[in-house]
Every structure is written in C-alpha cells, then in structure tokens.
GROMACS .gro file of C-alpha atoms in nm:
model
  230
    1MET     CA    1  -6.398   1.723   8.222
    2THR     CA    2  -6.464   1.551   8.562
    3PRO     CA    3  -6.171   1.314   8.689
    4GLU     CA    4  -6.427   0.969   8.640
    5GLN     CA    5  -6.498   1.084   8.268
    6GLU     CA    6  -6.134   1.119   8.292
    7PRO     CA    7  -5.902   0.933   8.541
    8GLU     CA    8  -5.517   0.982   8.349
    9LEU     CA    9  -5.579   1.336   8.281
   10HIS     CA   10  -5.744   1.451   8.670
   11ALA     CA   11  -5.472   1.234   8.841
   12ILE     CA   12  -5.163   1.404   8.649
   13VAL     CA   13  -5.266   1.765   8.804
   14ASP     CA   14  -5.327   1.602   9.141
   15ARG     CA   15  -5.023   1.550   9.149
   16LEU     CA   16  -4.825   1.901   8.968
   17CYS     CA   17  -5.106   2.101   9.226
   18ALA     CA   18  -5.050   1.929   9.443
   19LEU     CA   19  -4.666   1.943   9.473
   20GLY     CA   20  -4.693   2.314   9.297
   21GLY     CA   21  -4.859   2.415   9.546
   22MET     CA   22  -5.114   2.592   9.399
   23ASN     CA   23  -5.527   2.520   9.397
   24LYS     CA   24  -5.649   2.281   9.126
   25PRO     CA   25  -5.814   2.496   8.795
   26THR     CA   26  -6.076   2.374   8.620
   27VAL     CA   27  -5.975   2.142   8.427
   28ALA     CA   28  -6.098   2.068   8.096
   29VAL     CA   29  -6.112   1.892   7.752
   30ALA     CA   30  -6.165   2.055   7.370
   31GLU     CA   31  -6.270   1.794   7.083
   32SER     CA   32  -5.945   1.911   6.808
   33THR     CA   33  -5.724   1.681   6.623
   34VAL     CA   34  -5.490   1.916   6.738
   35PRO     CA   35  -5.223   1.864   7.017
   36ASN     CA   36  -5.205   2.134   7.258
   37ALA     CA   37  -5.327   2.277   7.515
   38CYS     CA   38  -5.383   2.617   7.663
   39ALA     CA   39  -5.461   2.786   8.027
   40VAL     CA   40  -5.765   3.112   8.108
   41GLY     CA   41  -5.863   3.332   8.388
   42ARG     CA   42  -5.922   3.597   8.530
   43SER     CA   43  -5.688   3.453   8.881
   44LYS     CA   44  -5.517   3.186   9.027
   45GLY     CA   45  -5.812   3.082   9.160
   46ASN     CA   46  -6.029   3.081   8.868
   47ALA     CA   47  -5.828   2.952   8.617
   48THR     CA   48  -5.919   2.647   8.336
   49LEU     CA   49  -5.668   2.419   8.260
   50CYS     CA   50  -5.795   2.301   7.885
   51VAL     CA   51  -5.617   1.991   7.675
   52THR     CA   52  -5.663   1.959   7.316
   53ARG     CA   53  -5.807   1.541   7.269
   54GLY     CA   54  -5.507   1.543   6.989
   55LEU     CA   55  -5.349   1.654   7.230
   56LEU     CA   56  -5.401   1.356   7.422
   57ASP     CA   57  -5.382   1.157   7.240
   58THR     CA   58  -5.003   1.188   7.081
   59LEU     CA   59  -4.868   1.229   7.378
   60GLU     CA   60  -4.683   0.988   7.588
   61PRO     CA   61  -4.714   0.989   8.034
   62GLN     CA   62  -4.415   1.220   8.077
   63GLU     CA   63  -4.485   1.495   7.777
   64LEU     CA   64  -4.813   1.511   7.902
   65GLU     CA   65  -4.674   1.630   8.271
   66GLY     CA   66  -4.421   1.857   8.129
   67VAL     CA   67  -4.697   2.078   7.941
   68ILE     CA   68  -4.906   2.052   8.233
   69ALA     CA   69  -4.699   2.142   8.450
   70HIS     CA   70  -4.640   2.451   8.201
   71GLU     CA   71  -4.940   2.516   8.167
   72LEU     CA   72  -4.961   2.493   8.557
   73SER     CA   73  -4.683   2.746   8.537
   74HIS     CA   74  -4.824   3.022   8.364
   75VAL     CA   75  -5.157   3.003   8.631
   76ALA     CA   76  -4.895   3.062   8.996
   77HIS     CA   77  -4.767   3.302   8.815
   78GLY     CA   78  -5.043   3.489   8.707
   79ASP     CA   79  -4.893   3.569   8.326
   80ALA     CA   80  -5.275   3.622   8.162
   81ALA     CA   81  -5.275   3.899   8.461
   82VAL     CA   82  -4.950   4.061   8.412
   83MET     CA   83  -5.029   4.065   7.999
   84THR     CA   84  -5.363   4.192   8.026
   85VAL     CA   85  -5.154   4.442   8.256
   86ALA     CA   86  -4.887   4.505   7.951
   87ALA     CA   87  -5.121   4.536   7.700
   88PHE     CA   88  -5.286   4.881   7.867
   89VAL     CA   89  -5.063   5.123   7.694
   90GLY     CA   90  -5.098   4.974   7.332
   91VAL     CA   91  -5.466   4.934   7.354
   92MET     CA   92  -5.461   5.367   7.489
   93ALA     CA   93  -5.354   5.375   7.223
   94GLY     CA   94  -5.498   5.256   6.980
   95LEU     CA   95  -5.767   5.518   7.152
   96VAL     CA   96  -5.604   5.875   7.093
   97ALA     CA   97  -5.507   5.674   6.680
   98ARG     CA   98  -5.934   5.663   6.649
   99VAL     CA   99  -5.990   5.958   6.810
  100GLY     CA  100  -5.725   6.183   6.591
  101LEU     CA  101  -5.885   5.987   6.258
  102ARG     CA  102  -6.193   6.209   6.414
  103LEU     CA  103  -6.038   6.497   6.401
  104VAL     CA  104  -5.908   6.440   6.028
  105TYR     CA  105  -6.259   6.427   5.975
  106ILE     CA  106  -6.356   6.692   6.140
  107GLY     CA  107  -6.112   6.913   5.962
  108GLY     CA  108  -6.165   6.821   5.680
  109ARG     CA  109  -6.522   6.860   5.628
  110ALA     CA  110  -6.492   7.246   5.809
  111ARG     CA  111  -6.310   7.475   5.600
  112GLY     CA  112  -6.055   7.706   5.758
  113LEU     CA  113  -6.001   7.479   6.085
  114TRP     CA  114  -5.621   7.322   5.887
  115HIS     CA  115  -5.492   7.309   6.272
  116ILE     CA  116  -5.725   7.050   6.370
  117LEU     CA  117  -5.570   6.854   6.124
  118VAL     CA  118  -5.208   6.958   6.232
  119VAL     CA  119  -5.316   6.847   6.507
  120ALA     CA  120  -5.549   6.528   6.397
  121LEU     CA  121  -5.206   6.357   6.228
  122GLY     CA  122  -4.961   6.487   6.511
  123PHE     CA  123  -5.222   6.253   6.717
  124ILE     CA  124  -5.229   6.002   6.486
  125ALA     CA  125  -4.899   5.988   6.444
  126LEU     CA  126  -4.732   6.042   6.830
  127SER     CA  127  -5.043   5.697   6.868
  128ALA     CA  128  -4.898   5.493   6.630
  129ALA     CA  129  -4.553   5.500   6.706
  130THR     CA  130  -4.715   5.428   7.032
  131TRP     CA  131  -4.861   5.098   6.954
  132PHE     CA  132  -4.602   4.997   6.788
  133VAL     CA  133  -4.378   4.999   7.086
  134SER     CA  134  -4.610   4.907   7.313
  135LEU     CA  135  -4.683   4.619   7.083
  136MET     CA  136  -4.326   4.507   7.063
  137LEU     CA  137  -4.210   4.495   7.364
  138THR     CA  138  -4.549   4.304   7.468
  139ARG     CA  139  -4.517   4.009   7.248
  140SER     CA  140  -4.077   4.035   7.359
  141LEU     CA  141  -4.209   4.037   7.752
  142SER     CA  142  -4.515   3.694   7.659
  143ARG     CA  143  -4.190   3.517   7.534
  144TYR     CA  144  -4.000   3.529   7.781
  145ARG     CA  145  -4.252   3.430   8.031
  146GLU     CA  146  -4.268   3.157   7.775
  147PHE     CA  147  -3.955   3.056   7.837
  148ALA     CA  148  -3.973   3.079   8.188
  149ALA     CA  149  -4.287   2.851   8.228
  150ASP     CA  150  -4.070   2.532   8.032
  151ARG     CA  151  -3.773   2.621   8.274
  152SER     CA  152  -4.090   2.599   8.572
  153ALA     CA  153  -4.180   2.266   8.436
  154ALA     CA  154  -3.922   2.065   8.406
  155GLN     CA  155  -3.783   2.242   8.779
  156LEU     CA  156  -4.070   2.110   8.885
  157THR     CA  157  -4.162   1.752   8.671
  158GLY     CA  158  -3.770   1.708   8.721
  159ASN     CA  159  -3.796   1.565   8.387
  160PRO     CA  160  -3.720   1.833   8.112
  161SER     CA  161  -3.628   1.576   7.804
  162ALA     CA  162  -3.984   1.493   7.867
  163LEU     CA  163  -4.173   1.832   7.787
  164ALA     CA  164  -3.879   1.871   7.468
  165SER     CA  165  -3.939   1.538   7.382
  166ALA     CA  166  -4.387   1.669   7.409
  167LEU     CA  167  -4.207   2.033   7.234
  168THR     CA  168  -4.066   1.802   6.953
  169LYS     CA  169  -4.403   1.608   6.894
  170VAL     CA  170  -4.681   1.875   6.910
  171SER     CA  171  -4.486   2.101   6.681
  172ALA     CA  172  -4.424   1.900   6.442
  173LYS     CA  173  -4.717   1.828   6.404
  174VAL     CA  174  -4.889   2.098   6.461
  175THR     CA  175  -4.713   2.319   6.175
  176GLY     CA  176  -4.628   1.955   5.935
  177SER     CA  177  -4.998   1.953   5.955
  178GLY     CA  178  -4.993   1.591   5.959
  179GLY     CA  179  -5.343   1.402   5.984
  180ILE     CA  180  -5.490   1.734   6.108
  181PRO     CA  181  -5.784   1.878   5.901
  182GLN     CA  182  -5.771   2.299   5.792
  183VAL     CA  183  -6.073   2.357   5.921
  184ASP     CA  184  -5.952   2.282   6.291
  185LEU     CA  185  -5.642   2.393   6.207
  186ARG     CA  186  -5.786   2.744   6.196
  187LYS     CA  187  -6.005   2.791   6.459
  188ALA     CA  188  -5.660   2.711   6.716
  189GLY     CA  189  -5.593   2.984   6.496
  190ALA     CA  190  -5.748   3.263   6.755
  191LEU     CA  191  -5.527   3.063   7.002
  192ASN     CA  192  -5.187   3.112   6.919
  193ALA     CA  193  -5.103   3.285   7.204
  194PHE     CA  194  -5.289   3.078   7.516
  195TYR     CA  195  -5.118   2.731   7.313
  196PHE     CA  196  -4.863   2.570   7.465
  197ALA     CA  197  -4.692   2.584   7.106
  198PRO     CA  198  -4.841   2.850   6.819
  199VAL     CA  199  -5.053   2.688   6.504
  200THR     CA  200  -4.878   2.999   6.326
  201THR     CA  201  -4.486   2.984   6.289
  202ALA     CA  202  -4.294   3.271   6.229
  203LYS     CA  203  -4.085   3.228   5.894
  204THR     CA  204  -3.812   3.544   5.918
  205THR     CA  205  -3.657   3.748   6.178
  206ALA     CA  206  -3.908   3.959   6.167
  207HIS     CA  207  -4.215   3.797   6.264
  208HIS     CA  208  -3.970   3.636   6.508
  209LEU     CA  209  -3.987   4.012   6.654
  210LEU     CA  210  -4.404   3.978   6.658
  211SER     CA  211  -4.414   3.609   6.714
  212THR     CA  212  -4.562   3.575   7.102
  213HIS     CA  213  -4.372   3.248   7.145
  214PRO     CA  214  -4.019   3.221   7.077
  215THR     CA  215  -3.935   2.935   6.830
  216THR     CA  216  -3.958   2.587   6.896
  217GLN     CA  217  -3.552   2.539   6.804
  218ALA     CA  218  -3.448   2.786   7.113
  219ARG     CA  219  -3.751   2.648   7.374
  220LEU     CA  220  -3.564   2.330   7.273
  221ASP     CA  221  -3.185   2.402   7.352
  222ARG     CA  222  -3.259   2.572   7.714
  223LEU     CA  223  -3.421   2.288   7.792
  224LEU     CA  224  -3.161   2.044   7.672
  225ARG     CA  225  -2.948   2.256   7.869
  226MET     CA  226  -3.164   2.201   8.192
  227SER     CA  227  -3.052   1.808   8.123
  228ALA     CA  228  -2.721   1.817   8.078
  229LYS     CA  229  -2.699   2.008   8.411
  230MET     CA  230  -2.950   1.798   8.603
   0.00000   0.00000   0.00000
C-alpha cells in the first residue's frame, strides 16, 4: 500500500520508525476480516509489515499504533532470523528420523540384517527425543519474544493500556469468531505463529507448553503492571 492509499496507516508507521530509529518496512494490507497483523522478512532491511482490513476496522488509532509497534519490535529484534536458527536443530532431528525410517525399511527387507534394525530404531528414538526437546525450547523462546515485543511496544508508544485494549479486542473477536467467516479463520490459521494474537488458542496446560504465544491474560497482566509503573 502506498501512502496515498493508506495515509493514516503510513503516518503511524513513519512516526514509530522515527521514534525507534529503524528503517521503514514495506506496508501491506491483507483484505481479510480477521483482525490481526504480522511482520515478515529475511532481515531488518527487507521486512514487510502487514495488517488486515479487519484490524483497521476494529481498532482505534492509539490501539492500532500499539499493535504496529509490537510488530516493528519483532523486525528490530530480528525475531524471524532468531526463530529460524532456533528451529534448525529440530529440522535436523527430523531428517535423522527419516534416515532411520529408511534403514528400518532396508533392514526389514534383508534377511540377517537385524543389527541394521537396531541401529535404525536407535536413530528414530534419539531423533524423536531431540525433536521434542527442540520443539519445547523453540516454543518457549517464541512466547518469551512475544512478551519482549509487547514490552518494547509499550515503551516505544508510552501507552501500555492502549496495547492491552487492542489485545483484548483482537483476541475476543478472533476467538469468539464474531462476524468472521470460517474460511477466513482457516486461512489465517496457517500464519498463527506470526500473528500479533493467535487465531487458535491453547485449551489445556499441555497445549500452553506447545503454544507459540503466551496466554492473552498473561500478556495483559504484564501490560497492566507496566501501565501502573508508568
């Protein structure tokens, strides 16, 4: 979107980039009714900030500013690159598991090669354990970086309560599916880890441990404590 197409959105991004001393990312608008935002890109100098039409229609200017500051914080901290590196061990574990499955296939077809089966099963067990531990650590890091982005956004805007209000509105509308077509929610689910607020929420403690985002209540509690101190 050009400044002529979305002047108010560009004005907010320009102001926050100036305050944060960072390069302005490409600004995009997704024609989706799901209120959300995300920032993607290989590096700080090659990033795209995308907000949905649903977000622009749902939030007040100060609330929108808080959400954009949150996403710009992800860009400034290089979170996309950090999470990619963090996930590398898990990817390698998955490749090792595939090698193990191939060895099981070979050992199962050949007679007298039971030792290959033992080695293959060892490969699979070790890689599965490595993958699970990597997944837990990566998801924990993701949740921490969401907290960090909330904190940076609150500090940059000086208005934690506006960010908390935006989080409340977005979470309530998405999880409640109020007026949002199911097809839009299904499409948004693929980008769940990248969004300001997750489209799908964890229901149990086990799900929370595997979630890419902290609970909405945990984020609100921290923002309200920041607001009280400020």
